[in-house]
Amino acid sequence: MATASVLQARSAGFSFENCKRNALVEANATDLGLRVPTARKTGTTICGVVYKDGVVLGADTRATEGMIVADKNCSKIHYISPNIYCCGAGTAADTEMTTQIISSNLELHSLSTGRLPRVATANRMLKQMLFRYQGYIGAALVLGGVDCNGPHLYSIYPHGSTDKLPYVTMGSGSLAAMAVFEDRYMPDMEEEDAKRLVRDAIAGGIFNDLGSGSNIDLCVISKGKVDYLRPHDEANKKGVRVNELDARPQAGSYKYKCGTTGVLTKAVTPLHTELVEETIQTMDTS
Amino acid sequence: MQNTRGLRSQLKDSVPVTGLCPQAGTYGVPDTLRRGFSSVKNELLPSHPLELSEKNFRLNQDKMNFSTLRNIQGLHAPLKLQMEYRAARQIQRLPFLQSSNLALDTLRGSDDTIGFEDVLNDPELSEMMGDPHVMVEYKLGVL
């Protein structure tokens, strides 16, 4: 047909074709009584601390979708390279895809240079990508690892700014976790002290923030060794209610004992059945 | 048709407005046959704040890199590189087929990086294809 138009080359990457249509639908959705689906966020507490020999990263394990818990045990500590791990808060898909892309790029880079990747490289790659998308990729990250220059810890915000600090927290429970850090952080801690500190910081976020909950995951990175402890501490077991002050399980049982309801009368009618017909159908078991 | 002008003029710094500045239409008239129907409302504003910056991203990066290279090594370096880019860009398949651009990727250094352009909306997997005859005629200027 002569009216066929010549197709312009489709560019790869993000496509903005449906943005106008989506804006229109969103504007008219409330009139029609529809709800726009929300993205799944991790509504999180993540934190990290630098200790004597390395870095300890911690995260809770709850993923929320609005007011509903979408995943009771999701893994928020992502692998970037054998010596670098990254915790992610914000939109779950964004943190997942961003860390996977950076992990692939870092692997290619380390194959090209022939050296173990540095945490500063991962930090630079992440901040350049997040700045390019001007904060539309909602990924707030805590990046930690040990390389040839020692242990490093960075926090990366969705718009692309980064901070290099000895202890960082991110996510909706970050204030609760930071309160614990500000009280008890000391430079050059031992590994056990650092693990206990991170565990308590995440627990502070879990018990004081609605968006965080379930278990506590830890990742201890030191020179040549990574301990991925998942779960390190099951702070919220399903079916067990623990009062933090008493530390006694107060799970209520809602089953009624046998004999709670008094029996007034009892009538038993036996049903007699007669065998009328019996047929056998063989199964084809060949 | 190859755009033989410099980098700066290739930047798309605005979304085309109907009737005012249609892109590369003959005699300055909107090209309905090639661009389809256009409505003023749709084309007045970009549909997303990132749309323009993403369209121009590679071009802007190249501009920045070439200007840094010129400041460090002198005019010959970007000149030579741009000549190689132009040569590599000409290695293409037929107009309606997607080419791998391997030489161009190697020159740019994007053969050992992965980005969203490798994961999302891969042109090789696109569901629509231009009509082969029409596209070849357009390329040859016969249409």
Short mmCIF file of C-alpha atoms in Angstrom, two decimals:
data_model
loop_
_atom_site.label_atom_id
_atom_site.label_comp_id
_atom_site.label_asym_id
_atom_site.label_seq_id
_atom_site.Cartn_x
_atom_site.Cartn_y
_atom_site.Cartn_z
CA MET A 1 0.00 0.00 0.00
CA ALA A 2 1.34 3.36 -0.91
CA THR A 3 0.31 4.86 2.46
CA ALA A 4 2.80 2.72 4.42
CA SER A 5 5.23 5.02 6.21
CA VAL A 6 8.93 4.42 6.45
CA LEU A 7 9.77 3.23 9.95
CA GLN A 8 12.25 5.26 11.93
CA ALA A 9 14.97 3.19 13.56
CA ARG A 10 13.85 2.15 17.01
CA SER A 11 16.38 3.15 19.64
CA ALA A 12 17.35 0.69 22.33
CA GLY A 13 16.96 1.40 26.05
CA PHE A 14 14.06 3.12 27.76
CA SER A 15 11.04 3.88 25.60
CA PHE A 16 8.83 6.82 26.53
CA GLU A 17 6.04 5.99 24.09
CA ASN A 18 3.36 5.26 26.66
CA CYS A 19 4.10 8.14 29.05
CA LYS A 20 1.41 10.46 27.67
CA ARG A 21 -1.15 7.67 27.63
CA ASN A 22 -0.27 6.70 31.22
CA ALA A 23 -0.60 10.29 32.41
CA LEU A 24 -4.02 10.49 30.79
CA VAL A 25 -5.15 7.19 32.38
CA GLU A 26 -3.87 8.26 35.78
CA ALA A 27 -5.70 11.57 35.56
CA ASN A 28 -8.99 9.89 34.66
CA ALA A 29 -8.60 6.81 36.85
CA THR A 30 -10.24 8.26 39.94
CA ASP A 31 -13.32 9.24 37.91
CA LEU A 32 -13.73 5.65 36.79
CA GLY A 33 -13.11 4.27 40.26
CA LEU A 34 -9.85 2.52 39.33
CA ARG A 35 -6.62 2.48 41.29
CA VAL A 36 -3.22 2.88 39.70
CA PRO A 37 -0.98 -0.11 40.64
CA THR A 38 1.88 0.84 42.92
CA ALA A 39 5.44 -0.36 42.54
CA ARG A 40 6.77 -2.72 45.15
CA LYS A 41 9.10 -0.86 47.49
CA THR A 42 11.48 -2.41 49.96
CA GLY A 43 10.57 0.11 52.75
CA THR A 44 13.68 -0.93 54.48
CA THR A 45 16.31 -0.63 57.10
CA ILE A 46 19.79 -1.16 55.70
CA CYS A 47 23.06 -0.18 57.30
CA GLY A 48 26.78 -0.78 57.20
CA VAL A 49 29.74 -0.27 59.48
CA VAL A 50 33.51 -0.39 58.97
CA TYR A 51 35.34 -2.41 61.62
CA LYS A 52 38.97 -3.31 62.15
CA ASP A 53 39.44 -5.85 59.34
CA GLY A 54 36.57 -5.06 57.00
CA VAL A 55 32.94 -4.13 56.58
CA VAL A 56 29.70 -5.48 58.07
CA LEU A 57 26.49 -4.89 56.06
CA GLY A 58 23.05 -5.53 57.49
CA ALA A 59 19.49 -5.48 56.18
CA ASP A 60 15.98 -6.48 57.20
CA THR A 61 13.92 -8.77 54.95
CA ARG A 62 10.50 -7.22 54.41
CA ALA A 63 9.24 -5.96 51.03
CA THR A 64 6.05 -3.87 51.05
CA GLU A 65 3.52 -2.96 48.37
CA GLY A 66 1.62 0.01 49.74
CA MET A 67 0.25 -1.20 53.07
CA ILE A 68 0.68 -4.91 52.38
CA VAL A 69 3.76 -7.03 53.01
CA ALA A 70 4.66 -8.39 49.58
CA ASP A 71 7.61 -10.57 50.61
CA LYS A 72 8.29 -11.72 54.17
CA ASN A 73 11.81 -12.89 53.44
CA CYS A 74 13.38 -11.05 50.56
CA SER A 75 17.11 -10.73 50.14
CA LYS A 76 18.31 -7.13 50.13
CA ILE A 77 22.05 -7.68 50.19
CA HIS A 78 23.07 -8.04 46.55
CA TYR A 79 26.28 -9.47 45.15
CA ILE A 80 28.39 -7.06 43.14
CA SER A 81 31.74 -8.84 43.04
CA PRO A 82 33.49 -11.42 45.26
CA ASN A 83 34.76 -8.67 47.55
CA ILE A 84 31.95 -6.11 47.22
CA TYR A 85 28.32 -6.39 48.32
CA CYS A 86 25.52 -3.81 48.12
CA CYS A 87 22.33 -3.36 50.18
CA GLY A 88 19.39 -1.79 48.36
CA ALA A 89 16.45 0.30 49.56
CA GLY A 90 13.73 1.97 47.52
CA THR A 91 11.90 0.42 44.58
CA ALA A 92 12.71 -3.29 44.65
CA ALA A 93 13.01 -3.76 40.88
CA ASP A 94 15.25 -0.73 40.51
CA THR A 95 17.73 -1.87 43.16
CA GLU A 96 17.74 -5.40 41.74
CA MET A 97 18.38 -4.40 38.11
CA THR A 98 20.84 -1.63 38.96
CA THR A 99 23.00 -3.87 41.12
CA GLN A 100 22.92 -6.64 38.51
CA ILE A 101 23.95 -4.29 35.71
CA ILE A 102 26.77 -2.80 37.77
CA SER A 103 27.87 -6.28 38.83
CA SER A 104 28.11 -7.35 35.17
CA ASN A 105 29.98 -4.19 34.21
CA LEU A 106 32.38 -4.59 37.10
CA GLU A 107 33.06 -8.20 36.13
CA LEU A 108 33.85 -7.18 32.54
CA HIS A 109 36.03 -4.35 33.83
CA SER A 110 37.95 -6.62 36.18
CA LEU A 111 38.50 -9.14 33.38
CA SER A 112 39.80 -6.31 31.21
CA THR A 113 42.17 -4.94 33.87
CA GLY A 114 43.08 -8.34 35.33
CA ARG A 115 42.69 -7.06 38.92
CA LEU A 116 40.25 -7.40 41.77
CA PRO A 117 37.67 -4.59 41.40
CA ARG A 118 37.78 -1.64 43.78
CA VAL A 119 34.83 -0.33 45.76
CA ALA A 120 35.48 3.19 44.41
CA THR A 121 34.96 1.86 40.86
CA ALA A 122 31.59 0.38 41.75
CA ASN A 123 30.66 3.62 43.51
CA ARG A 124 31.58 5.72 40.48
CA MET A 125 29.66 3.49 38.07
CA LEU A 126 26.56 3.55 40.28
CA LYS A 127 26.55 7.30 40.82
CA GLN A 128 27.03 8.04 37.13
CA MET A 129 24.14 5.78 36.17
CA LEU A 130 21.79 7.13 38.85
CA PHE A 131 22.60 10.75 37.98
CA ARG A 132 21.95 10.06 34.32
CA TYR A 133 18.36 9.09 35.16
CA GLN A 134 17.87 12.10 37.49
CA GLY A 135 16.41 10.15 40.38
CA TYR A 136 13.71 8.38 38.37
CA ILE A 137 15.45 5.11 39.21
CA GLY A 138 14.53 4.88 42.90
CA ALA A 139 17.51 3.01 44.30
CA ALA A 140 19.15 4.03 47.59
CA LEU A 141 22.17 1.84 48.17
CA VAL A 142 24.72 1.02 50.82
CA LEU A 143 27.86 -0.23 49.09
CA GLY A 144 30.60 -1.92 51.06
CA GLY A 145 33.66 -4.01 50.33
CA VAL A 146 37.32 -4.69 50.90
CA ASP A 147 39.90 -4.10 48.18
CA CYS A 148 43.65 -3.50 47.91
CA ASN A 149 43.28 -0.16 49.75
CA GLY A 150 41.38 -1.57 52.73
CA PRO A 151 37.71 -1.58 53.72
CA HIS A 152 35.38 1.04 52.21
CA LEU A 153 31.75 1.94 52.83
CA TYR A 154 29.63 4.24 50.65
CA SER A 155 26.01 5.37 50.72
CA ILE A 156 24.45 6.23 47.36
CA TYR A 157 21.23 8.24 47.00
CA PRO A 158 18.71 7.88 44.14
CA HIS A 159 19.73 11.18 42.54
CA GLY A 160 23.36 10.17 42.34
CA SER A 161 25.10 11.75 45.35
CA THR A 162 27.40 9.55 47.41
CA ASP A 163 29.00 9.70 50.85
CA LYS A 164 32.03 7.82 52.07
CA LEU A 165 31.61 7.24 55.79
CA PRO A 166 32.55 4.78 58.53
CA TYR A 167 28.88 3.99 59.30
CA VAL A 168 25.78 4.58 57.16
CA THR A 169 22.06 3.78 57.25
CA MET A 170 19.41 4.04 54.52
CA GLY A 171 15.74 3.33 54.07
CA SER A 172 12.60 4.18 55.99
CA GLY A 173 14.07 2.78 59.22
CA SER A 174 17.34 4.65 58.80
CA LEU A 175 16.71 7.09 61.63
CA ALA A 176 16.09 4.32 64.15
CA ALA A 177 19.22 2.47 63.00
CA MET A 178 21.32 5.65 62.98
CA ALA A 179 20.26 6.35 66.58
CA VAL A 180 21.81 3.02 67.61
CA PHE A 181 24.96 3.73 65.61
CA GLU A 182 25.42 7.22 66.99
CA ASP A 183 25.22 5.84 70.50
CA ARG A 184 27.52 2.85 70.24
CA TYR A 185 29.85 3.21 67.26
CA MET A 186 33.58 3.14 67.97
CA PRO A 187 36.38 3.12 65.40
CA ASP A 188 38.36 -0.14 64.96
CA MET A 189 35.84 -2.52 66.55
CA GLU A 190 36.24 -6.27 66.69
CA GLU A 191 34.19 -8.46 64.36
CA GLU A 192 31.79 -9.74 67.03
CA ASP A 193 31.15 -6.23 68.37
CA ALA A 194 30.52 -4.94 64.85
CA LYS A 195 28.07 -7.77 64.12
CA ARG A 196 26.23 -7.14 67.36
CA LEU A 197 26.06 -3.40 66.65
CA VAL A 198 24.64 -3.92 63.15
CA ARG A 199 22.18 -6.52 64.44
CA ASP A 200 20.92 -4.08 67.08
CA ALA A 201 20.69 -1.24 64.58
CA ILE A 202 18.57 -3.31 62.19
CA ALA A 203 16.47 -4.55 65.11
CA GLY A 204 15.86 -0.91 66.05
CA GLY A 205 14.60 -0.30 62.53
CA ILE A 206 12.47 -3.49 62.52
CA PHE A 207 10.69 -2.79 65.79
CA ASN A 208 10.18 0.94 65.30
CA ASP A 209 9.38 1.24 61.59
CA LEU A 210 6.34 -0.26 59.85
CA GLY A 211 8.14 -0.62 56.56
CA SER A 212 10.82 -2.96 57.97
CA GLY A 213 10.38 -6.34 59.55
CA SER A 214 10.98 -10.09 59.58
CA ASN A 215 14.56 -11.29 59.84
CA ILE A 216 17.98 -9.69 59.99
CA ASP A 217 20.54 -10.54 57.30
CA LEU A 218 24.21 -9.83 57.81
CA CYS A 219 27.13 -9.84 55.43
CA VAL A 220 30.64 -9.71 56.89
CA ILE A 221 33.31 -8.83 54.30
CA SER A 222 36.97 -9.02 55.19
CA LYS A 223 40.14 -9.51 53.17
CA GLY A 224 39.72 -12.77 51.26
CA LYS A 225 36.60 -13.88 53.17
CA VAL A 226 32.88 -13.16 52.92
CA ASP A 227 30.31 -14.45 55.44
CA TYR A 228 26.79 -14.13 54.08
CA LEU A 229 24.61 -14.84 57.14
CA ARG A 230 21.03 -15.22 55.99
CA PRO A 231 19.19 -15.23 58.33
CA HIS A 232 21.45 -14.09 61.06
CA ASP A 233 18.63 -13.43 63.49
CA GLU A 234 14.95 -14.28 63.16
CA ALA A 235 13.59 -11.32 65.05
CA ASN A 236 10.00 -11.89 63.93
CA LYS A 237 8.94 -15.52 63.75
CA LYS A 238 5.48 -16.05 62.31
CA GLY A 239 3.13 -17.28 65.03
CA VAL A 240 5.36 -16.25 67.90
CA ARG A 241 4.76 -12.96 69.65
CA VAL A 242 7.75 -11.89 71.70
CA ASN A 243 7.73 -8.94 74.04
CA GLU A 244 11.22 -7.42 73.79
CA LEU A 245 11.24 -6.42 77.46
CA ASP A 246 10.10 -9.81 78.85
CA ALA A 247 11.80 -12.02 76.25
CA ARG A 248 9.12 -14.63 76.94
CA PRO A 249 7.12 -16.04 74.00
CA GLN A 250 3.49 -15.03 74.50
CA ALA A 251 1.88 -16.84 71.61
CA GLY A 252 -1.84 -17.17 72.34
CA SER A 253 -3.51 -20.39 71.33
CA TYR A 254 -7.04 -19.84 70.03
CA LYS A 255 -8.10 -23.48 69.89
CA TYR A 256 -10.87 -24.52 72.30
CA LYS A 257 -10.23 -27.48 74.60
CA CYS A 258 -12.19 -30.67 74.05
CA GLY A 259 -15.28 -30.51 76.31
CA THR A 260 -15.61 -26.70 76.37
CA THR A 261 -19.07 -26.93 74.85
CA GLY A 262 -21.45 -29.00 77.01
CA VAL A 263 -23.32 -31.85 75.21
CA LEU A 264 -27.10 -31.82 75.87
CA THR A 265 -28.41 -34.71 73.71
CA LYS A 266 -26.79 -37.27 71.46
CA ALA A 267 -28.58 -39.35 68.77
CA VAL A 268 -26.74 -41.87 66.55
CA THR A 269 -28.43 -43.21 63.35
CA PRO A 270 -26.52 -46.03 61.63
CA LEU A 271 -26.81 -45.92 57.82
CA HIS A 272 -27.08 -49.41 56.30
CA THR A 273 -25.80 -49.66 52.71
CA GLU A 274 -26.31 -52.61 50.32
CA LEU A 275 -23.77 -53.66 47.69
CA VAL A 276 -25.73 -53.40 44.39
CA GLU A 277 -23.14 -53.79 41.62
CA GLU A 278 -19.39 -54.29 41.41
CA THR A 279 -17.36 -53.59 38.23
CA ILE A 280 -13.60 -53.78 37.73
CA GLN A 281 -11.83 -51.49 35.21
CA THR A 282 -8.19 -52.38 34.54
CA MET A 283 -5.67 -49.53 34.33
CA ASP A 284 -3.36 -49.31 31.32
CA THR A 285 0.02 -49.40 33.04
CA SER A 286 2.14 -50.25 29.98
CA MET B 1 20.56 9.85 3.98
CA GLN B 2 23.59 10.51 6.10
CA ASN B 3 23.62 13.59 8.24
CA THR B 4 26.96 15.07 7.36
CA ARG B 5 26.78 18.06 9.68
CA GLY B 6 28.79 18.35 12.88
CA LEU B 7 27.86 16.98 16.29
CA ARG B 8 26.27 20.14 17.61
CA SER B 9 23.70 20.46 14.87
CA GLN B 10 22.60 16.85 15.31
CA LEU B 11 21.39 17.49 18.84
CA LYS B 12 17.66 17.26 19.20
CA ASP B 13 17.10 20.08 21.62
CA SER B 14 13.39 20.35 21.05
CA VAL B 15 10.43 18.24 20.16
CA PRO B 16 9.21 19.03 16.61
CA VAL B 17 6.15 21.28 16.42
CA THR B 18 3.71 20.57 13.63
CA GLY B 19 4.00 22.92 10.71
CA LEU B 20 6.72 25.02 12.28
CA CYS B 21 9.85 22.90 11.97
CA PRO B 22 9.20 19.35 10.77
CA GLN B 23 12.39 17.38 10.81
CA ALA B 24 13.95 16.99 7.40
CA GLY B 25 10.75 17.21 5.38
CA THR B 26 11.04 18.40 1.81
CA TYR B 27 10.24 22.08 1.20
CA GLY B 28 9.66 22.54 4.91
CA VAL B 29 6.31 20.77 4.82
CA PRO B 30 5.42 18.10 7.43
CA ASP B 31 6.14 14.70 5.89
CA THR B 32 2.94 12.72 6.62
CA LEU B 33 3.98 9.77 4.49
CA ARG B 34 7.10 9.17 6.56
CA ARG B 35 6.25 10.58 9.98
CA GLY B 36 2.56 9.76 10.14
CA PHE B 37 -0.19 12.03 11.39
CA SER B 38 0.88 14.65 13.87
CA SER B 39 -1.15 16.49 16.45
CA VAL B 40 -0.09 19.75 18.05
CA LYS B 41 -0.90 18.58 21.57
CA ASN B 42 1.16 15.44 21.26
CA GLU B 43 4.24 17.07 19.86
CA LEU B 44 4.34 20.34 21.77
CA LEU B 45 5.97 18.94 24.90
CA PRO B 46 8.17 15.93 25.57
CA SER B 47 6.18 13.16 27.23
CA HIS B 48 8.77 12.61 29.97
CA PRO B 49 11.46 14.89 31.42
CA LEU B 50 14.12 12.32 30.57
CA GLU B 51 13.03 11.86 26.95
CA LEU B 52 15.19 14.58 25.44
CA SER B 53 18.22 13.96 27.60
CA GLU B 54 18.10 10.25 26.79
CA LYS B 55 17.75 10.85 23.06
CA ASN B 56 20.86 13.03 23.09
CA PHE B 57 22.84 11.14 25.70
CA ARG B 58 25.31 9.38 23.45
CA LEU B 59 25.86 12.47 21.35
CA ASN B 60 26.51 14.62 24.43
CA GLN B 61 28.93 12.09 25.84
CA ASP B 62 30.83 11.95 22.56
CA LYS B 63 30.97 15.74 22.43
CA MET B 64 32.38 15.89 25.94
CA ASN B 65 34.92 13.19 25.28
CA PHE B 66 36.09 14.71 22.01
CA SER B 67 36.48 18.16 23.52
CA THR B 68 38.51 16.73 26.44
CA LEU B 69 40.63 14.79 23.96
CA ARG B 70 41.21 17.93 21.91
CA ASN B 71 42.32 19.86 24.98
CA ILE B 72 44.74 17.14 26.04
CA GLN B 73 46.19 15.83 22.81
CA GLY B 74 45.48 18.47 20.22
CA LEU B 75 43.09 18.72 17.27
CA HIS B 76 44.41 15.68 15.41
CA ALA B 77 43.18 13.17 17.97
CA PRO B 78 39.41 13.83 17.78
CA LEU B 79 39.68 14.44 14.05
CA LYS B 80 41.21 11.02 13.46
CA LEU B 81 38.74 9.33 15.76
CA GLN B 82 35.75 10.98 14.16
CA MET B 83 36.96 9.88 10.77
CA GLU B 84 37.13 6.30 12.03
CA TYR B 85 33.65 6.63 13.53
CA ARG B 86 32.27 7.83 10.24
CA ALA B 87 33.87 4.92 8.42
CA ALA B 88 32.58 2.39 10.95
CA ARG B 89 29.08 3.84 10.84
CA GLN B 90 28.87 3.09 7.15
CA ILE B 91 29.22 -0.65 7.69
CA GLN B 92 25.54 -1.52 7.72
CA ARG B 93 23.21 -4.19 6.48
CA LEU B 94 20.25 -3.45 4.21
CA PRO B 95 18.11 -0.56 5.48
CA PHE B 96 15.34 -2.68 6.97
CA LEU B 97 17.67 -5.09 8.80
CA GLN B 98 19.28 -4.36 12.15
CA SER B 99 23.06 -4.40 11.97
CA SER B 100 25.26 -5.42 14.88
CA ASN B 101 27.47 -2.28 14.69
CA LEU B 102 30.41 -4.31 15.96
CA ALA B 103 33.11 -1.98 14.60
CA LEU B 104 31.34 1.06 16.01
CA ASP B 105 30.93 -0.60 19.40
CA THR B 106 34.59 -1.54 19.52
CA LEU B 107 35.66 2.01 18.69
CA ARG B 108 33.35 3.47 21.31
CA GLY B 109 34.41 0.96 23.93
CA SER B 110 30.83 -0.15 24.53
CA ASP B 111 31.62 -3.74 23.59
CA ASP B 112 32.64 -4.46 27.18
CA THR B 113 29.93 -2.57 29.01
CA ILE B 114 26.29 -3.48 29.63
CA GLY B 115 23.59 -0.87 30.01
CA PHE B 116 19.84 -0.58 29.75
CA GLU B 117 20.15 -0.29 25.98
CA ASP B 118 21.33 -3.91 25.88
CA VAL B 119 18.57 -5.20 28.12
CA LEU B 120 15.47 -3.20 27.20
CA ASN B 121 13.94 -2.71 23.77
CA ASP B 122 16.59 -4.51 21.75
CA PRO B 123 15.96 -3.40 18.14
CA GLU B 124 16.78 -6.90 16.87
CA LEU B 125 13.81 -8.24 18.82
CA SER B 126 11.40 -5.50 17.80
CA GLU B 127 7.99 -6.73 16.62
CA MET B 128 7.61 -4.19 13.86
CA MET B 129 9.64 -3.97 10.72
CA GLY B 130 9.59 -1.46 7.91
CA ASP B 131 8.40 -2.61 4.52
CA PRO B 132 11.64 -3.72 2.74
CA HIS B 133 10.80 -2.25 -0.67
CA VAL B 134 9.69 1.09 0.69
CA MET B 135 12.71 1.41 2.95
CA VAL B 136 15.20 0.65 0.20
CA GLU B 137 13.50 3.10 -2.14
CA TYR B 138 13.59 5.76 0.55
CA LYS B 139 17.29 5.14 1.13
CA LEU B 140 18.04 5.42 -2.58
CA GLY B 141 15.93 8.56 -2.87
CA VAL B 142 13.62 7.01 -5.44
CA LEU B 143 10.49 7.19 -3.28
#
